[in-house]
PDB file of C-alpha atoms in Angstrom:
ATOM      1  CA  GLU A   1      74.589  86.364  31.816  1.00  0.00           C
ATOM      2  CA  ASP A   2      77.610  85.109  33.756  1.00  0.00           C
ATOM      3  CA  GLU A   3      75.502  84.146  36.756  1.00  0.00           C
ATOM      4  CA  HIS A   4      73.059  82.322  34.496  1.00  0.00           C
ATOM      5  CA  ALA A   5      75.868  80.386  32.800  1.00  0.00           C
ATOM      6  CA  HIS A   6      77.214  79.279  36.180  1.00  0.00           C
ATOM      7  CA  LEU A   7      73.735  78.141  37.230  1.00  0.00           C
ATOM      8  CA  VAL A   8      73.505  76.010  34.084  1.00  0.00           C
ATOM      9  CA  ALA A   9      76.927  74.523  34.818  1.00  0.00           C
ATOM     10  CA  GLU A  10      75.851  73.699  38.382  1.00  0.00           C
ATOM     11  CA  MET A  11      72.793  71.888  37.080  1.00  0.00           C
ATOM     12  CA  LEU A  12      74.886  69.929  34.574  1.00  0.00           C
ATOM     13  CA  LEU A  13      77.097  68.743  37.438  1.00  0.00           C
ATOM     14  CA  SER A  14      74.193  67.930  39.762  1.00  0.00           C
ATOM     15  CA  GLY A  15      72.123  64.823  40.255  1.00  0.00           C
ATOM     16  CA  LEU A  16      69.351  66.448  38.202  1.00  0.00           C
ATOM     17  CA  ASN A  17      71.367  65.557  35.087  1.00  0.00           C
ATOM     18  CA  LEU A  18      70.418  61.940  35.640  1.00  0.00           C
ATOM     19  CA  HIS A  19      70.847  60.654  32.085  1.00  0.00           C
ATOM     20  CA  GLY A  20      73.622  62.983  30.919  1.00  0.00           C
ATOM     21  CA  ARG A  21      71.452  64.376  28.143  1.00  0.00           C
ATOM     22  CA  VAL A  22      71.313  68.036  29.170  1.00  0.00           C
ATOM     23  CA  GLY A  23      72.653  70.585  26.712  1.00  0.00           C
ATOM     24  CA  ALA A  24      72.879  74.359  26.833  1.00  0.00           C
ATOM     25  CA  ARG A  25      71.900  77.176  24.501  1.00  0.00           C
ATOM     26  CA  VAL A  26      74.362  80.061  24.449  1.00  0.00           C
ATOM     27  CA  HIS A  27      74.102  83.617  23.157  1.00  0.00           C
ATOM     28  CA  PRO A  28      74.355  84.142  19.375  1.00  0.00           C
ATOM     29  CA  VAL A  29      77.728  84.500  17.687  1.00  0.00           C
ATOM     30  CA  GLY A  30      78.682  88.180  17.891  1.00  0.00           C
ATOM     31  CA  HIS A  31      76.929  88.815  21.209  1.00  0.00           C
ATOM     32  CA  PRO A  32      79.315  90.187  23.864  1.00  0.00           C
ATOM     33  CA  SER A  33      78.580  87.195  26.115  1.00  0.00           C
ATOM     34  CA  PHE A  34      79.005  84.476  23.463  1.00  0.00           C
ATOM     35  CA  GLU A  35      82.579  83.446  24.263  1.00  0.00           C
ATOM     36  CA  GLN A  36      82.108  83.968  28.010  1.00  0.00           C
ATOM     37  CA  ASP A  37      79.106  81.607  27.932  1.00  0.00           C
ATOM     38  CA  LEU A  38      81.209  78.950  26.265  1.00  0.00           C
ATOM     39  CA  ASP A  39      84.215  79.481  28.511  1.00  0.00           C
ATOM     40  CA  THR A  40      82.078  79.111  31.645  1.00  0.00           C
ATOM     41  CA  LEU A  41      80.099  76.098  30.457  1.00  0.00           C
ATOM     42  CA  ILE A  42      83.033  74.216  28.952  1.00  0.00           C
ATOM     43  CA  GLY A  43      85.407  75.160  31.757  1.00  0.00           C
ATOM     44  CA  CYS A  44      83.024  74.167  34.555  1.00  0.00           C
ATOM     45  CA  ALA A  45      81.059  71.292  33.011  1.00  0.00           C
ATOM     46  CA  GLY A  46      82.500  70.466  29.586  1.00  0.00           C
ATOM     47  CA  ALA A  47      82.601  66.748  30.302  1.00  0.00           C
ATOM     48  CA  HIS A  48      78.872  66.720  31.008  1.00  0.00           C
ATOM     49  CA  LEU A  49      77.475  68.762  28.118  1.00  0.00           C
ATOM     50  CA  ALA A  50      75.346  66.643  25.802  1.00  0.00           C
ATOM     51  CA  TYR A  51      75.474  69.441  23.224  1.00  0.00           C
ATOM     52  CA  LEU A  52      75.766  73.184  22.753  1.00  0.00           C
ATOM     53  CA  MET A  53      73.013  75.007  20.849  1.00  0.00           C
ATOM     54  CA  ILE A  54      74.000  77.958  18.626  1.00  0.00           C
ATOM     55  CA  PRO A  55      71.007  80.257  17.989  1.00  0.00           C
ATOM     56  CA  LYS A  56      70.447  82.868  15.266  1.00  0.00           C
ATOM     57  CA  PRO A  57      73.474  82.297  13.020  1.00  0.00           C
ATOM     58  CA  GLN A  58      73.392  84.606  10.022  1.00  0.00           C
ATOM     59  CA  GLY A  59      74.921  81.923   7.832  1.00  0.00           C
ATOM     60  CA  ALA A  60      77.457  79.129   7.586  1.00  0.00           C
ATOM     61  CA  ASP A  61      80.367  81.420   8.550  1.00  0.00           C
ATOM     62  CA  ASP A  62      78.800  82.040  11.973  1.00  0.00           C
ATOM     63  CA  VAL A  63      78.429  78.299  12.482  1.00  0.00           C
ATOM     64  CA  MET A  64      82.051  77.659  11.492  1.00  0.00           C
ATOM     65  CA  LEU A  65      83.237  80.358  13.897  1.00  0.00           C
ATOM     66  CA  ALA A  66      81.137  78.937  16.731  1.00  0.00           C
ATOM     67  CA  CYS A  67      82.520  75.435  16.180  1.00  0.00           C
ATOM     68  CA  ASP A  68      86.086  76.749  16.089  1.00  0.00           C
ATOM     69  CA  VAL A  69      85.620  78.618  19.383  1.00  0.00           C
ATOM     70  CA  ILE A  70      83.984  75.575  21.028  1.00  0.00           C
ATOM     71  CA  ASP A  71      86.795  73.264  19.918  1.00  0.00           C
ATOM     72  CA  HIS A  72      89.476  75.757  20.997  1.00  0.00           C
ATOM     73  CA  LEU A  73      87.990  76.173  24.476  1.00  0.00           C
ATOM     74  CA  THR A  74      87.471  72.426  24.804  1.00  0.00           C
ATOM     75  CA  HIS A  75      91.199  71.961  24.148  1.00  0.00           C
ATOM     76  CA  VAL A  76      92.163  74.832  26.481  1.00  0.00           C
ATOM     77  CA  HIS A  77      90.192  73.281  29.332  1.00  0.00           C
ATOM     78  CA  GLY A  78      91.712  69.854  28.734  1.00  0.00           C
ATOM     79  CA  HIS A  79      88.629  67.895  27.693  1.00  0.00           C
ATOM     80  CA  GLN A  80      89.345  64.888  25.505  1.00  0.00           C
ATOM     81  CA  ARG A  81      86.117  65.006  23.539  1.00  0.00           C
ATOM     82  CA  SER A  82      84.267  66.867  20.817  1.00  0.00           C
ATOM     83  CA  ILE A  83      81.145  68.467  22.249  1.00  0.00           C
ATOM     84  CA  PRO A  84      78.240  68.011  19.792  1.00  0.00           C
ATOM     85  CA  VAL A  85      77.001  71.254  18.260  1.00  0.00           C
ATOM     86  CA  HIS A  86      73.371  71.987  17.392  1.00  0.00           C
ATOM     87  CA  VAL A  87      72.205  74.933  15.294  1.00  0.00           C
ATOM     88  CA  LEU A  88      68.947  76.863  15.405  1.00  0.00           C
ATOM     89  CA  VAL A  89      68.029  78.081  11.913  1.00  0.00           C
ATOM     90  CA  GLU A  90      65.834  81.173  12.234  1.00  0.00           C
ATOM     91  CA  THR A  91      67.323  83.792   9.890  1.00  0.00           C
ATOM     92  CA  HIS A  92      67.198  84.245   6.128  1.00  0.00           C
ATOM     93  CA  GLY A  93      70.948  83.762   5.848  1.00  0.00           C
ATOM     94  CA  ALA A  94      71.027  80.521   7.795  1.00  0.00           C
ATOM     95  CA  LEU A  95      68.168  79.085   5.747  1.00  0.00           C
ATOM     96  CA  ARG A  96      69.889  80.142   2.518  1.00  0.00           C
ATOM     97  CA  GLU A  97      73.051  78.258   3.605  1.00  0.00           C
ATOM     98  CA  VAL A  98      71.415  75.377   5.465  1.00  0.00           C
ATOM     99  CA  GLN A  99      73.079  72.781   3.218  1.00  0.00           C
ATOM    100  CA  ALA A 100      76.519  74.094   4.158  1.00  0.00           C
ATOM    101  CA  ILE A 101      75.513  74.218   7.819  1.00  0.00           C
ATOM    102  CA  ALA A 102      74.273  70.623   7.833  1.00  0.00           C
ATOM    103  CA  MET A 103      77.390  69.517   5.940  1.00  0.00           C
ATOM    104  CA  HIS A 104      79.750  70.837   8.647  1.00  0.00           C
ATOM    105  CA  PRO A 105      81.287  67.782  10.367  1.00  0.00           C
ATOM    106  CA  ARG A 106      80.811  69.216  13.870  1.00  0.00           C
ATOM    107  CA  ILE A 107      77.051  69.664  13.523  1.00  0.00           C
ATOM    108  CA  GLU A 108      74.882  66.948  15.038  1.00  0.00           C
ATOM    109  CA  SER A 109      71.412  68.491  14.687  1.00  0.00           C
ATOM    110  CA  VAL A 110      69.638  71.422  13.038  1.00  0.00           C
ATOM    111  CA  SER A 111      66.463  72.888  14.552  1.00  0.00           C
ATOM    112  CA  PHE A 112      63.967  75.368  13.143  1.00  0.00           C
ATOM    113  CA  GLY A 113      63.255  78.615  14.992  1.00  0.00           C
ATOM    114  CA  LEU A 114      59.694  79.273  13.886  1.00  0.00           C
ATOM    115  CA  MET A 115      58.831  82.469  15.739  1.00  0.00           C
ATOM    116  CA  ASP A 116      62.016  84.379  14.915  1.00  0.00           C
ATOM    117  CA  PHE A 117      61.797  83.193  11.311  1.00  0.00           C
ATOM    118  CA  VAL A 118      58.249  84.527  10.974  1.00  0.00           C
ATOM    119  CA  SER A 119      59.209  87.800  12.650  1.00  0.00           C
ATOM    120  CA  ALA A 120      62.130  88.199  10.229  1.00  0.00           C
ATOM    121  CA  HIS A 121      59.593  88.660   7.430  1.00  0.00           C
ATOM    122  CA  ARG A 122      58.464  92.013   8.872  1.00  0.00           C
ATOM    123  CA  GLY A 123      54.763  91.223   8.810  1.00  0.00           C
ATOM    124  CA  ALA A 124      54.692  89.522   5.405  1.00  0.00           C
ATOM    125  CA  ILE A 125      53.859  86.228   7.133  1.00  0.00           C
ATOM    126  CA  PRO A 126      50.787  86.494   9.383  1.00  0.00           C
ATOM    127  CA  ALA A 127      50.861  85.670  13.086  1.00  0.00           C
ATOM    128  CA  SER A 128      48.646  82.654  12.373  1.00  0.00           C
ATOM    129  CA  ALA A 129      51.702  80.977  10.811  1.00  0.00           C
ATOM    130  CA  MET A 130      53.192  80.694  14.304  1.00  0.00           C
ATOM    131  CA  GLY A 131      50.193  78.696  15.518  1.00  0.00           C
ATOM    132  CA  VAL A 132      49.747  74.965  15.869  1.00  0.00           C
ATOM    133  CA  THR A 133      47.912  74.679  12.523  1.00  0.00           C
ATOM    134  CA  GLY A 134      49.076  77.697  10.507  1.00  0.00           C
ATOM    135  CA  GLN A 135      52.730  76.703  10.623  1.00  0.00           C
ATOM    136  CA  PHE A 136      51.868  73.620   8.588  1.00  0.00           C
ATOM    137  CA  SER A 137      50.034  75.475   5.835  1.00  0.00           C
ATOM    138  CA  HIS A 138      51.895  78.710   5.106  1.00  0.00           C
ATOM    139  CA  PRO A 139      54.128  78.126   2.037  1.00  0.00           C
ATOM    140  CA  LEU A 140      57.135  80.129   3.250  1.00  0.00           C
ATOM    141  CA  VAL A 141      57.179  78.343   6.593  1.00  0.00           C
ATOM    142  CA  LEU A 142      56.721  74.937   4.968  1.00  0.00           C
ATOM    143  CA  ARG A 143      59.550  75.707   2.546  1.00  0.00           C
ATOM    144  CA  ALA A 144      61.880  76.500   5.446  1.00  0.00           C
ATOM    145  CA  LYS A 145      60.998  73.296   7.285  1.00  0.00           C
ATOM    146  CA  LEU A 146      61.428  71.140   4.185  1.00  0.00           C
ATOM    147  CA  GLU A 147      64.807  72.663   3.321  1.00  0.00           C
ATOM    148  CA  ILE A 148      66.077  72.036   6.850  1.00  0.00           C
ATOM    149  CA  ALA A 149      64.864  68.430   6.879  1.00  0.00           C
ATOM    150  CA  ALA A 150      66.260  67.748   3.399  1.00  0.00           C
ATOM    151  CA  ALA A 151      69.666  69.224   4.261  1.00  0.00           C
ATOM    152  CA  CYS A 152      69.904  67.145   7.427  1.00  0.00           C
ATOM    153  CA  HIS A 153      69.003  63.896   5.681  1.00  0.00           C
ATOM    154  CA  ALA A 154      71.504  64.635   2.901  1.00  0.00           C
ATOM    155  CA  PHE A 155      74.354  64.761   5.406  1.00  0.00           C
ATOM    156  CA  GLY A 156      73.186  62.284   8.050  1.00  0.00           C
ATOM    157  CA  LYS A 157      72.256  64.884  10.659  1.00  0.00           C
ATOM    158  CA  THR A 158      69.173  65.087  12.911  1.00  0.00           C
ATOM    159  CA  PRO A 159      66.417  67.514  11.846  1.00  0.00           C
ATOM    160  CA  SER A 160      64.539  68.777  14.895  1.00  0.00           C
ATOM    161  CA  HIS A 161      61.129  70.401  14.478  1.00  0.00           C
ATOM    162  CA  SER A 162      60.206  73.655  16.187  1.00  0.00           C
ATOM    163  CA  VAL A 163      57.989  73.925  19.224  1.00  0.00           C
ATOM    164  CA  VAL A 164      54.244  74.370  19.188  1.00  0.00           C
ATOM    165  CA  THR A 165      52.973  76.778  21.814  1.00  0.00           C
ATOM    166  CA  GLU A 166      49.780  74.797  22.507  1.00  0.00           C
ATOM    167  CA  PHE A 167      50.153  72.541  25.558  1.00  0.00           C
ATOM    168  CA  ALA A 168      46.584  71.989  26.774  1.00  0.00           C
ATOM    169  CA  ASN A 169      45.057  70.458  23.626  1.00  0.00           C
ATOM    170  CA  LEU A 170      46.787  67.078  23.462  1.00  0.00           C
ATOM    171  CA  GLN A 171      45.182  66.163  20.147  1.00  0.00           C
ATOM    172  CA  ALA A 172      46.500  69.340  18.534  1.00  0.00           C
ATOM    173  CA  ILE A 173      49.987  68.513  19.808  1.00  0.00           C
ATOM    174  CA  ALA A 174      49.718  64.961  18.502  1.00  0.00           C
ATOM    175  CA  ASP A 175      48.512  66.177  15.103  1.00  0.00           C
ATOM    176  CA  ALA A 176      51.395  68.646  14.846  1.00  0.00           C
ATOM    177  CA  ALA A 177      53.962  66.014  15.799  1.00  0.00           C
ATOM    178  CA  HIS A 178      52.457  63.553  13.328  1.00  0.00           C
ATOM    179  CA  LYS A 179      52.760  66.076  10.492  1.00  0.00           C
ATOM    180  CA  ALA A 180      56.319  66.978  11.474  1.00  0.00           C
ATOM    181  CA  CYS A 181      57.342  63.319  11.397  1.00  0.00           C
ATOM    182  CA  ARG A 182      55.199  61.754   8.678  1.00  0.00           C
ATOM    183  CA  GLU A 183      54.902  64.628   6.199  1.00  0.00           C
ATOM    184  CA  LEU A 184      57.973  66.823   6.695  1.00  0.00           C
ATOM    185  CA  GLY A 185      60.678  64.286   7.543  1.00  0.00           C
ATOM    186  CA  PHE A 186      61.715  65.493  10.996  1.00  0.00           C
ATOM    187  CA  THR A 187      63.057  62.861  13.365  1.00  0.00           C
ATOM    188  CA  ARG A 188      62.949  64.902  16.581  1.00  0.00           C
ATOM    189  CA  MET A 189      60.700  67.657  17.930  1.00  0.00           C
ATOM    190  CA  TRP A 190      61.102  70.161  20.731  1.00  0.00           C
ATOM    191  CA  SER A 191      58.657  70.367  23.627  1.00  0.00           C
ATOM    192  CA  ILE A 192      58.084  73.325  25.957  1.00  0.00           C
ATOM    193  CA  HIS A 193      55.829  71.652  28.533  1.00  0.00           C
ATOM    194  CA  PRO A 194      55.692  68.163  30.107  1.00  0.00           C
ATOM    195  CA  ASN A 195      52.208  67.644  28.619  1.00  0.00           C
ATOM    196  CA  GLN A 196      53.739  67.697  25.154  1.00  0.00           C
ATOM    197  CA  ILE A 197      56.323  64.969  25.621  1.00  0.00           C
ATOM    198  CA  ARG A 198      54.193  61.826  25.419  1.00  0.00           C
ATOM    199  CA  PRO A 199      52.140  62.922  22.368  1.00  0.00           C
ATOM    200  CA  ILE A 200      55.362  63.820  20.557  1.00  0.00           C
ATOM    201  CA  VAL A 201      57.100  60.532  21.378  1.00  0.00           C
ATOM    202  CA  ASP A 202      54.012  58.536  20.374  1.00  0.00           C
ATOM    203  CA  ALA A 203      53.681  60.412  17.068  1.00  0.00           C
ATOM    204  CA  PHE A 204      57.325  59.803  16.182  1.00  0.00           C
ATOM    205  CA  ALA A 205      57.114  56.108  17.027  1.00  0.00           C
ATOM    206  CA  PRO A 206      56.066  53.585  14.359  1.00  0.00           C
ATOM    207  CA  SER A 207      52.622  52.052  14.718  1.00  0.00           C
ATOM    208  CA  ALA A 208      52.112  48.443  15.789  1.00  0.00           C
ATOM    209  CA  ALA A 209      51.147  47.557  12.212  1.00  0.00           C
ATOM    210  CA  GLU A 210      54.361  49.119  10.874  1.00  0.00           C
ATOM    211  CA  VAL A 211      56.444  47.208  13.403  1.00  0.00           C
ATOM    212  CA  ASP A 212      54.727  43.922  12.530  1.00  0.00           C
ATOM    213  CA  GLN A 213      55.322  44.474   8.823  1.00  0.00           C
ATOM    214  CA  ALA A 214      58.967  45.367   9.417  1.00  0.00           C
ATOM    215  CA  ILE A 215      59.558  42.221  11.470  1.00  0.00           C
ATOM    216  CA  GLU A 216      57.896  40.085   8.793  1.00  0.00           C
ATOM    217  CA  VAL A 217      59.958  41.563   5.959  1.00  0.00           C
ATOM    218  CA  ILE A 218      63.290  41.436   7.806  1.00  0.00           C
ATOM    219  CA  HIS A 219      62.709  37.830   8.893  1.00  0.00           C
ATOM    220  CA  ALA A 220      61.927  36.823   5.306  1.00  0.00           C
ATOM    221  CA  ALA A 221      64.909  38.754   3.966  1.00  0.00           C
ATOM    222  CA  GLN A 222      67.245  37.128   6.468  1.00  0.00           C
ATOM    223  CA  ALA A 223      65.938  33.694   5.515  1.00  0.00           C
ATOM    224  CA  ALA A 224      66.678  34.526   1.851  1.00  0.00           C
ATOM    225  CA  ASP A 225      70.210  35.654   2.717  1.00  0.00           C
ATOM    226  CA  TRP A 226      69.194  39.224   1.834  1.00  0.00           C
ATOM    227  CA  ALA A 227      68.345  38.403  -1.763  1.00  0.00           C
ATOM    228  CA  PRO A 228      65.205  40.006  -3.303  1.00  0.00           C
ATOM    229  CA  ILE A 229      61.970  38.444  -2.053  1.00  0.00           C
ATOM    230  CA  ARG A 230      58.277  38.419  -2.838  1.00  0.00           C
ATOM    231  CA  GLN A 231      56.333  39.220   0.307  1.00  0.00           C
ATOM    232  CA  ARG A 232      52.542  39.516   0.147  1.00  0.00           C
ATOM    233  CA  ASP A 233      52.814  39.975  -3.631  1.00  0.00           C
ATOM    234  CA  THR A 234      55.240  42.885  -3.225  1.00  0.00           C
ATOM    235  CA  LEU A 235      58.894  42.947  -4.245  1.00  0.00           C
ATOM    236  CA  HIS A 236      61.418  43.772  -1.534  1.00  0.00           C
ATOM    237  CA  ASP A 237      65.181  44.100  -1.856  1.00  0.00           C
ATOM    238  CA  ARG A 238      68.062  45.678   0.026  1.00  0.00           C
ATOM    239  CA  ALA A 239      66.631  49.174  -0.371  1.00  0.00           C
ATOM    240  CA  SER A 240      63.377  48.304   1.375  1.00  0.00           C
ATOM    241  CA  TYR A 241      65.247  46.127   3.862  1.00  0.00           C
ATOM    242  CA  ARG A 242      67.125  49.242   4.997  1.00  0.00           C
ATOM    243  CA  TYR A 243      63.839  51.088   5.386  1.00  0.00           C
ATOM    244  CA  PHE A 244      62.188  48.374   7.468  1.00  0.00           C
ATOM    245  CA  TRP A 245      65.288  47.972   9.629  1.00  0.00           C
ATOM    246  CA  GLN A 246      65.092  51.701  10.353  1.00  0.00           C
ATOM    247  CA  VAL A 247      61.451  51.215  11.409  1.00  0.00           C
ATOM    248  CA  LEU A 248      62.592  48.624  13.945  1.00  0.00           C
ATOM    249  CA  GLU A 249      65.389  50.880  15.195  1.00  0.00           C
ATOM    250  CA  ARG A 250      62.882  53.704  15.689  1.00  0.00           C
ATOM    251  CA  ALA A 251      60.532  51.380  17.553  1.00  0.00           C
ATOM    252  CA  HIS A 252      63.379  50.310  19.845  1.00  0.00           C
ATOM    253  CA  ARG A 253      64.485  53.915  20.506  1.00  0.00           C
ATOM    254  CA  THR A 254      60.965  55.083  21.331  1.00  0.00           C
ATOM    255  CA  GLY A 255      60.233  52.184  23.687  1.00  0.00           C
ATOM    256  CA  GLN A 256      57.652  50.405  21.540  1.00  0.00           C
ATOM    257  CA  PRO A 257      56.965  46.789  22.530  1.00  0.00           C
ATOM    258  CA  LEU A 258      58.948  44.306  20.462  1.00  0.00           C
ATOM    259  CA  PRO A 259      58.686  40.500  20.649  1.00  0.00           C
ATOM    260  CA  ALA A 260      61.273  39.009  22.989  1.00  0.00           C
ATOM    261  CA  GLU A 261      62.897  37.009  20.209  1.00  0.00           C
ATOM    262  CA  VAL A 262      63.331  40.172  18.119  1.00  0.00           C
ATOM    263  CA  ARG A 263      64.880  42.093  20.998  1.00  0.00           C
ATOM    264  CA  LEU A 264      67.257  39.258  21.837  1.00  0.00           C
ATOM    265  CA  ALA A 265      68.257  38.572  18.248  1.00  0.00           C
ATOM    266  CA  TRP A 266      68.726  42.124  17.017  1.00  0.00           C
ATOM    267  CA  PHE A 267      68.962  44.569  19.912  1.00  0.00           C
ATOM    268  CA  GLU A 268      70.147  42.689  23.010  1.00  0.00           C
ATOM    269  CA  PRO A 269      72.533  40.011  21.702  1.00  0.00           C
ATOM    270  CA  GLY A 270      74.542  37.903  24.083  1.00  0.00           C
TER     271      GLY A 270
END
């Protein structure tokens, strides 16, 4: 474990960490190597960690303890920052207390650990519920995903969908990502293979039609000084303006083409 932690720290400090977005998953709270993982990573490369992932917490108390240890070691090693903390919900206890976990001020993102969650049911959930289609139809799995997404949105955190193990069938990956985003409310999704990245990004990006509608509504709202408007025989007000602005933000984040005047006016001023 110690050698592995040092290898991760070396990679964080290397030119491979080109965009500074590499994080690290440590052992679960209570594992003998948990604090040593954190001490090595924070001591060697704390300034370069995009986040630390805490797997398998049994509940909110484990998450609080992990955050306290991370913040203590960050202070001990002299780093003037708060390292973002991500949590992997994959136990009954963590799901039961997911609202408290998402509410914790040090948590940036909550992910779902599908395979461990299914295994925790001791055979009551079939293996098919770990597959690319079954995980979107089994009620207990869907309940877990919806509770995680709802908790994150309630407290302004990022819900991150679990992996799918299929990486050859691009359409299956795209369908899974589309459901995660459009039906379950997740705003990020993990990949386990380079083939999965583009279908996931495309599925989480707004369509061209959605971007066009958002631009039209925001332009009209701005012209009306943000008062309620009638646009294509539909009422819009500040609530829908927020929604359509979020569509444009998502398009910008995911690299969707935006008209030059929109980019200059709203995303690249000056």
